[in-house]
Short mmCIF file of C-alpha atoms in Angstrom, two decimals:
data_model
loop_
_atom_site.label_atom_id
_atom_site.label_comp_id
_atom_site.label_asym_id
_atom_site.label_seq_id
_atom_site.Cartn_x
_atom_site.Cartn_y
_atom_site.Cartn_z
CA MET A 98 119.85 12.39 125.03
CA GLU A 99 122.80 13.25 122.92
CA GLN A 100 120.41 13.90 120.03
CA ASP A 101 118.49 16.44 122.15
CA LYS A 102 121.68 18.30 123.06
CA LYS A 103 122.64 18.42 119.42
CA ASN A 104 119.27 19.90 118.40
CA SER A 105 119.46 22.50 121.19
CA ALA A 106 122.92 23.62 120.05
CA GLN A 107 121.67 24.03 116.49
CA ARG A 108 118.72 26.21 117.66
CA SER A 109 121.09 28.40 119.70
CA ARG A 110 123.36 28.92 116.73
CA ALA A 111 120.36 29.81 114.52
CA LEU A 112 119.13 32.42 117.05
CA LEU A 113 122.63 33.85 117.29
CA TYR A 114 122.82 34.23 113.51
CA VAL A 115 119.39 35.89 113.41
CA GLY A 116 120.46 38.35 116.13
CA ILE A 117 123.68 39.19 114.30
CA LEU A 118 121.71 39.75 111.08
CA LEU A 119 119.26 42.09 112.81
CA CYS A 120 122.13 44.13 114.31
CA ILE A 121 123.71 44.43 110.88
CA LEU A 122 120.40 45.69 109.42
CA VAL A 123 119.98 48.32 112.17
CA VAL A 124 123.52 49.56 111.70
CA ALA A 125 123.02 49.72 107.93
CA MET A 126 119.83 51.74 108.31
CA ALA A 127 121.55 54.19 110.68
CA ILE A 128 124.45 54.62 108.27
CA TYR A 129 122.01 55.23 105.38
CA THR A 130 120.07 57.88 107.34
CA ILE A 131 123.23 59.73 108.37
CA ALA A 132 124.52 59.65 104.80
CA SER A 133 121.24 61.03 103.45
CA ASN A 134 121.23 63.92 105.91
CA TYR A 135 124.83 64.64 105.13
CA LYS A 136 124.03 64.95 101.41
CA ASN A 137 121.02 67.29 102.03
CA PRO A 138 121.38 68.82 105.50
CA SER A 139 118.52 71.33 104.95
CA LYS A 140 116.01 68.52 104.30
CA ALA A 141 116.19 67.17 107.83
CA HIS A 142 115.00 70.43 109.37
CA ASN A 143 112.89 71.70 106.53
CA GLN A 144 109.55 71.16 108.22
CA THR A 145 110.74 72.71 111.48
CA ARG A 146 112.01 75.79 109.63
CA ILE A 147 108.74 76.24 107.73
CA ILE A 148 106.77 76.17 110.98
CA GLU A 149 109.17 78.65 112.60
CA ASN A 150 108.93 81.01 109.61
CA ILE A 151 105.13 80.91 109.71
CA ASP A 152 105.16 81.68 113.44
CA ARG A 153 107.57 84.60 112.96
CA TYR A 154 105.49 86.00 110.04
CA PHE A 155 102.25 86.19 112.01
CA GLU A 156 103.99 87.32 115.16
CA SER A 157 105.54 90.29 113.31
CA ARG A 158 102.16 91.35 111.91
CA ARG A 159 100.18 90.84 115.09
CA GLN A 160 101.38 94.27 116.18
CA ASP A 161 99.94 95.95 113.07
CA PHE A 162 96.45 94.52 112.75
CA THR A 163 94.15 91.67 113.50
CA ILE A 164 91.18 90.42 111.56
CA PHE A 165 88.93 92.50 113.80
CA ASP A 166 90.84 95.77 113.41
CA VAL A 167 89.52 98.89 111.70
CA PRO A 168 91.73 101.71 110.33
CA ARG A 169 93.66 103.27 113.21
CA ASN A 170 93.21 106.84 112.05
CA LEU A 171 89.43 106.50 112.02
CA GLU A 172 88.10 109.02 114.54
CA LEU A 173 84.43 108.26 113.88
CA ASN A 174 82.28 105.96 115.97
CA ILE A 175 82.49 102.89 113.76
CA THR A 176 79.58 101.20 115.52
CA ASP A 177 77.33 104.02 114.42
CA GLU A 178 78.88 104.40 110.98
CA VAL A 179 78.38 100.83 109.80
CA LYS A 180 74.68 101.26 110.35
CA ILE A 181 74.57 103.82 107.55
CA GLN A 182 73.32 102.16 104.37
CA MET A 183 74.46 104.91 102.01
CA LEU A 184 76.43 108.12 102.42
CA PRO A 185 74.07 111.07 101.89
CA THR A 186 73.97 112.20 98.27
CA PRO A 187 72.55 115.64 97.42
CA ASN A 188 70.02 116.27 94.70
CA PHE A 189 72.42 116.95 91.81
CA THR A 190 71.36 119.51 89.23
CA LYS A 191 72.89 120.48 85.89
CA LEU A 192 74.70 123.81 86.16
CA ASP A 193 76.32 126.10 83.64
CA GLY A 194 80.06 125.66 83.77
CA ASP A 195 79.74 122.73 86.15
CA GLU A 196 81.96 119.71 85.68
CA PHE A 197 79.31 117.10 86.46
CA ASP A 198 78.37 115.51 83.12
CA GLY A 199 75.20 113.87 84.35
CA GLU A 200 76.81 110.56 85.31
CA PHE A 201 75.82 109.56 88.85
CA VAL A 202 78.51 107.72 90.75
CA GLU A 203 77.47 105.15 93.33
CA ILE A 204 78.85 105.55 96.84
CA LYS A 205 79.79 102.31 98.57
CA ARG A 206 78.43 101.45 101.97
CA VAL A 207 80.68 102.58 104.78
CA ASP A 208 81.25 99.05 106.02
CA GLU A 209 82.24 97.95 102.48
CA VAL A 210 84.79 100.76 102.30
CA ILE A 211 86.26 99.69 105.63
CA ASN A 212 86.46 96.04 104.54
CA ASN A 213 88.07 96.94 101.19
CA ASP A 214 90.67 99.13 102.89
CA THR A 215 91.44 96.43 105.46
CA ASN A 216 91.96 93.89 102.65
CA SER A 217 94.24 96.37 100.88
CA THR A 218 96.22 96.71 104.10
CA ILE A 219 96.68 92.94 104.45
CA ASN A 220 97.61 92.47 100.78
CA ASN A 221 100.26 95.15 101.10
CA SER A 222 101.66 94.10 104.48
CA LYS A 223 105.20 94.13 103.14
CA ASP A 224 104.83 97.82 102.28
CA LEU A 225 103.46 98.54 105.74
CA ASN A 226 106.51 97.03 107.39
CA SER A 227 108.99 98.81 105.17
CA ASN A 228 107.42 102.30 105.24
CA PRO A 229 106.72 103.96 108.62
CA ASN A 230 104.28 106.41 107.06
CA LEU A 231 102.20 103.54 105.71
CA LYS A 232 102.34 101.74 109.03
CA ALA A 233 100.83 104.75 110.79
CA ASN A 234 97.81 104.74 108.47
CA PRO A 235 97.14 101.17 107.31
CA SER A 236 93.75 102.08 105.87
CA GLN A 237 95.05 104.52 103.32
CA LYS A 238 94.89 103.73 99.61
CA LEU A 239 98.15 102.38 98.28
CA ALA A 240 99.88 103.16 95.02
CA ILE A 241 99.57 100.69 92.17
CA ASN A 242 102.99 99.77 90.77
CA SER A 243 104.33 103.14 91.90
CA SER A 244 107.80 101.65 92.32
CA GLU A 245 107.88 101.04 88.57
CA ASN A 246 107.29 104.69 87.74
CA THR A 247 110.70 105.80 86.54
CA ASN A 248 109.46 108.33 83.98
CA ILE A 249 107.60 110.79 86.17
CA LYS A 250 109.38 112.00 89.28
CA PRO A 251 107.73 114.98 90.99
CA LYS A 252 110.04 117.28 92.88
CA PRO A 253 110.44 116.08 96.49
CA THR A 254 108.49 118.09 99.03
CA ASN A 255 107.98 118.04 102.76
CA LYS A 256 105.49 115.22 103.24
CA PRO A 257 102.62 115.64 105.71
CA LYS A 258 103.70 114.78 109.24
CA SER A 259 100.26 114.52 110.81
CA ASN A 260 98.53 111.19 111.32
CA LYS A 261 95.17 112.80 110.59
CA PRO A 262 93.22 111.71 107.51
CA LYS A 263 94.32 113.63 104.42
CA LEU A 264 91.87 115.75 102.40
CA ALA A 265 92.75 117.61 99.20
CA ILE A 266 90.29 120.27 97.98
CA ILE A 267 90.65 121.28 94.34
CA ILE A 268 89.01 124.45 93.02
CA ASP A 269 88.52 124.02 89.27
CA ASP A 270 87.92 126.62 86.52
CA ILE A 271 90.46 129.12 87.88
CA SER A 272 91.11 131.79 85.26
CA THR A 273 91.30 135.28 86.85
CA PHE A 274 93.34 137.16 89.43
CA TYR A 275 90.13 137.60 91.42
CA HIS A 276 89.85 133.81 91.71
CA ALA A 277 93.45 133.66 92.92
CA LYS A 278 92.79 136.38 95.51
CA LYS A 279 89.73 134.55 96.88
CA ILE A 280 91.61 131.25 97.23
CA LYS A 281 94.58 132.87 98.94
CA SER A 282 92.32 134.80 101.33
CA LEU A 283 91.08 131.50 102.82
CA GLY A 284 94.50 130.71 104.25
CA LEU A 285 93.96 127.01 103.53
CA ASN A 286 95.92 124.47 101.47
CA ILE A 287 93.60 124.69 98.48
CA THR A 288 94.76 123.28 95.13
CA PRO A 289 93.82 125.61 92.24
CA SER A 290 93.24 123.98 88.85
CA ILE A 291 93.85 126.61 86.18
CA PHE A 292 92.51 126.68 82.62
CA PRO A 293 95.11 126.63 79.82
CA ILE A 294 95.51 130.04 78.20
CA SER A 295 93.00 130.78 75.42
CA GLN A 296 90.88 133.60 74.01
CA ASN A 297 88.43 133.05 76.85
CA TYR A 298 91.15 132.87 79.51
CA PRO A 299 93.98 135.25 78.53
CA GLN A 300 95.28 135.79 82.09
CA THR A 301 95.91 132.25 83.24
CA ILE A 302 99.72 132.25 82.81
CA GLY A 303 99.94 135.25 85.13
CA VAL A 304 97.36 133.77 87.50
CA ALA A 305 99.46 130.60 87.85
CA ARG A 306 102.39 132.69 89.11
CA GLU A 307 100.26 133.68 92.11
CA PHE A 308 100.54 130.14 93.50
CA LYS A 309 103.43 127.99 94.68
CA PHE A 310 101.47 124.93 93.60
CA TYR A 311 98.73 124.61 91.01
CA MET A 312 97.26 122.15 88.51
CA ILE A 313 96.14 122.52 84.91
CA HIS A 314 92.45 122.09 84.12
CA LEU A 315 92.32 120.38 80.71
CA PRO A 316 89.02 120.57 78.78
CA LEU A 317 87.99 117.13 77.50
CA GLU A 318 84.89 116.11 75.53
CA ALA A 319 81.70 115.37 77.46
CA ILE A 320 78.82 113.09 76.53
CA ASN A 321 76.14 115.71 77.09
CA TYR A 322 77.42 119.20 77.82
CA PRO A 323 76.55 122.14 75.55
CA TYR A 324 79.12 124.63 76.87
CA GLN A 325 82.39 122.95 75.92
CA GLU A 326 85.51 125.08 75.52
CA LYS A 327 86.85 125.80 72.04
CA ASN A 328 90.12 124.00 72.75
CA THR A 329 88.43 120.87 74.14
CA LEU A 330 90.18 117.64 73.18
CA LYS A 331 87.76 115.19 71.59
CA VAL A 332 87.54 111.47 70.99
CA GLY A 333 89.26 110.72 67.71
CA ASP A 334 91.65 113.68 67.86
CA SER A 335 95.00 112.85 66.29
CA ILE A 336 98.20 112.13 68.18
CA GLU A 337 99.65 115.31 66.65
CA LYS A 338 96.81 117.50 67.93
CA ILE A 339 96.93 116.09 71.46
CA ASN A 340 100.73 116.30 71.59
CA LYS A 341 100.63 119.89 70.35
CA GLN A 342 98.19 120.93 73.05
CA ILE A 343 100.10 119.24 75.88
CA ALA A 344 103.38 120.69 74.55
CA LYS A 345 101.88 124.20 74.65
CA ILE A 346 100.67 123.66 78.21
CA ARG A 347 104.17 122.52 79.21
CA SER A 348 105.65 125.63 77.57
CA ASP A 349 103.12 128.05 79.12
CA PHE A 350 103.18 126.45 82.59
CA PRO A 351 106.70 125.06 83.12
CA ASN A 352 106.10 124.35 86.81
CA ALA A 353 102.93 122.33 86.28
CA ILE A 354 103.10 118.59 86.89
CA TYR A 355 99.51 117.58 87.63
CA ILE A 356 96.57 117.92 85.27
CA ASN A 357 92.88 117.07 85.71
CA ASN A 358 89.97 117.00 83.30
CA HIS A 359 87.34 119.69 82.78
CA THR A 360 84.15 117.78 81.91
CA GLY A 361 85.38 114.77 79.85
CA SER A 362 82.83 112.00 80.44
CA LYS A 363 83.09 110.95 76.77
CA PHE A 364 86.85 111.36 76.34
CA THR A 365 87.88 109.67 79.60
CA SER A 366 85.66 106.66 78.87
CA ASP A 367 87.42 106.07 75.52
CA TYR A 368 90.49 103.88 76.05
CA SER A 369 92.26 104.73 72.77
CA SER A 370 91.95 108.50 73.22
CA MET A 371 93.05 108.30 76.84
CA LYS A 372 96.08 106.19 75.90
CA ILE A 373 97.19 108.86 73.42
CA LEU A 374 96.75 111.48 76.15
CA PHE A 375 98.69 109.42 78.71
CA ASN A 376 101.54 108.91 76.23
CA SER A 377 101.68 112.65 75.66
CA LEU A 378 101.59 113.40 79.39
CA LYS A 379 104.42 110.91 79.89
CA THR A 380 106.48 112.66 77.20
CA TYR A 381 106.05 116.04 78.92
CA LYS A 382 106.35 114.60 82.43
CA MET A 383 102.85 115.34 83.63
CA ILE A 384 100.47 113.27 85.78
CA PHE A 385 96.75 112.81 85.27
CA ILE A 386 94.35 113.25 88.20
CA ASP A 387 90.87 111.94 87.41
CA SER A 388 87.99 114.37 88.02
CA TYR A 389 85.88 111.22 87.64
CA THR A 390 82.96 112.69 85.73
CA THR A 391 81.93 109.18 84.69
CA LYS A 392 82.23 105.77 86.29
CA GLU A 393 83.35 104.48 82.86
CA SER A 394 86.60 106.43 83.10
CA LYS A 395 89.66 104.53 81.82
CA ALA A 396 92.10 106.69 83.79
CA GLY A 397 92.53 104.04 86.48
CA ILE A 398 93.41 101.31 83.98
CA LEU A 399 95.90 103.54 82.15
CA SER A 400 97.47 104.84 85.35
CA LYS A 401 98.29 101.24 86.22
CA GLU A 402 99.63 100.54 82.73
CA PHE A 403 101.89 103.61 82.85
CA GLY A 404 103.11 102.90 86.39
CA ASN A 405 101.42 105.93 87.95
CA LYS A 406 99.48 106.16 91.16
CA TYR A 407 95.78 106.62 90.43
CA LEU A 408 94.04 109.50 92.22
CA LYS A 409 90.42 110.41 91.55
CA ARG A 410 87.77 112.78 92.82
CA ASP A 411 85.59 111.48 95.66
CA VAL A 412 83.13 114.37 96.07
CA PHE A 413 81.88 117.34 94.07
CA ILE A 414 81.10 119.84 96.81
CA ASP A 415 79.10 122.46 94.88
CA ASN A 416 76.89 120.83 92.26
CA SER A 417 74.18 122.64 94.18
CA LYS A 418 74.97 126.36 94.55
CA ASP A 419 73.57 126.50 98.06
CA GLU A 420 75.88 127.33 100.96
CA LYS A 421 74.31 124.82 103.36
CA ALA A 422 74.41 122.07 100.74
CA ILE A 423 78.08 122.83 100.06
CA ILE A 424 78.86 122.65 103.79
CA ASN A 425 77.17 119.24 103.92
CA GLN A 426 79.25 118.06 100.98
CA ILE A 427 82.46 119.27 102.63
CA ARG A 428 81.50 117.28 105.73
CA ARG A 429 80.83 114.30 103.50
CA ALA A 430 84.35 114.63 102.08
CA ILE A 431 85.74 114.77 105.63
CA LYS A 432 83.82 111.59 106.50
CA ILE A 433 85.19 109.75 103.46
CA ALA A 434 88.73 110.89 104.32
CA LYS A 435 88.32 109.51 107.83
CA ILE A 436 87.10 106.17 106.53
CA SER A 437 89.57 105.76 103.66
CA GLY A 438 92.50 107.69 105.09
CA GLN A 439 92.40 110.23 102.28
CA ALA A 440 89.96 111.89 99.90
CA ILE A 441 89.77 114.42 97.08
CA ALA A 442 86.95 116.98 96.85
CA ILE A 443 86.38 119.28 93.87
CA GLY A 444 84.65 122.65 93.91
CA HIS A 445 84.42 125.75 91.73
CA PRO A 446 85.05 129.48 92.25
CA TYR A 447 81.47 130.29 93.23
CA SER A 448 80.83 132.87 95.94
CA GLN A 449 78.80 130.27 97.87
CA THR A 450 81.73 127.85 97.75
CA PHE A 451 84.15 130.40 99.20
CA LYS A 452 81.63 131.30 101.94
CA ALA A 453 81.15 127.64 102.83
CA LEU A 454 84.91 127.03 102.99
CA GLU A 455 85.29 130.06 105.25
CA VAL A 456 82.60 128.69 107.58
CA MET A 457 84.26 125.27 107.60
CA LYS A 458 87.84 126.45 108.21
CA ASN A 459 88.05 125.41 111.87
CA GLU A 460 86.27 122.12 111.31
CA LEU A 461 88.59 121.27 108.42
CA LYS A 462 91.67 122.09 110.52
CA ASN A 463 90.42 120.01 113.46
CA GLU A 464 89.07 116.97 111.64
CA VAL A 465 91.57 116.39 108.80
CA GLU A 466 94.91 117.50 107.45
CA LEU A 467 94.17 119.66 104.44
CA VAL A 468 96.87 118.93 101.85
CA PHE A 469 97.70 119.68 98.23
CA VAL A 470 97.12 117.06 95.56
CA LYS A 471 100.88 116.62 95.20
CA ASP A 472 101.06 115.58 98.86
CA LEU A 473 98.58 112.77 98.29
CA TYR A 474 100.44 111.59 95.19
CA GLU A 475 103.88 111.73 96.79
CA LEU A 476 102.81 110.28 100.12
CA TYR A 477 103.46 106.69 99.01
CA ASN A 478 105.86 107.31 96.13
#
């Protein structure tokens, strides 16, 4: 009996010791956890903070777009538009003095354009939140590295206030006072692109003074064009020759900032020649706008390298000198502007072109905001 009591007392003491040991372990673990959190207080709530940040990120952008959204400024019936396989392309013909070098540029399907612009909007969501103008038109093309462009600073202007799609119409080959009179008689924001002064175009300095805003129309070498200007810059021209020509343009046209190419399918597709030109334009504080006479143009690559926004022509409106065909091309430019948010159309000082623009005045004013090229460039700079 006494032996049983002795064994029972020993078991009780053993259980007591085990209990005390377990309590000590629990307390030690608690102390260790508290000490760890004290050393790194952010670690304890790290996961919670990450989840909260993700929620706030998507909540802030839910107001701007969803995966099913299309550009807000699109006034077309998208359901009908995405059924179009290809935007209508006229039967291009080779014309004397025309800027089309024979290179045919593919037009993307409308639904591809919409998807590309939506992706651009998502990739640049930070810009959309920081810039109210961008937020109003999320489908518009955004500048590439424009914030890095510290060398070229166009004079500030009153930026377009309308939320309508933006369309810039350039009239190339301007060289006479008659051309200036015809453009001004339209009463539209038309951008004239004026030839540099030469034996063939002795009046262009005076013609430029007729406009508050104008561009310079620089002749560049074409692949297959028999009517090139005498002062055309060619592939392989020296740095000195190119610099001399751009310096003269800067001297003759001190108010000119923007310059686009006359012909140029061969020159613009040559990286080395274009880099020399871009260096010269940078020196004289000028900006290249691509007439896009060939899909091999290197202007986009070099614009990115030099920190400039890249603007290029979307439509030639008068490759066919037929008034009805020109009207159709103007409408095509309007359609592209509505889909992409902005577009550039190029025409020439033909009588049919001026008649077509006169016919289209009301439609242009109602469907888009007709702006100068500088407005497109400065819109996101």
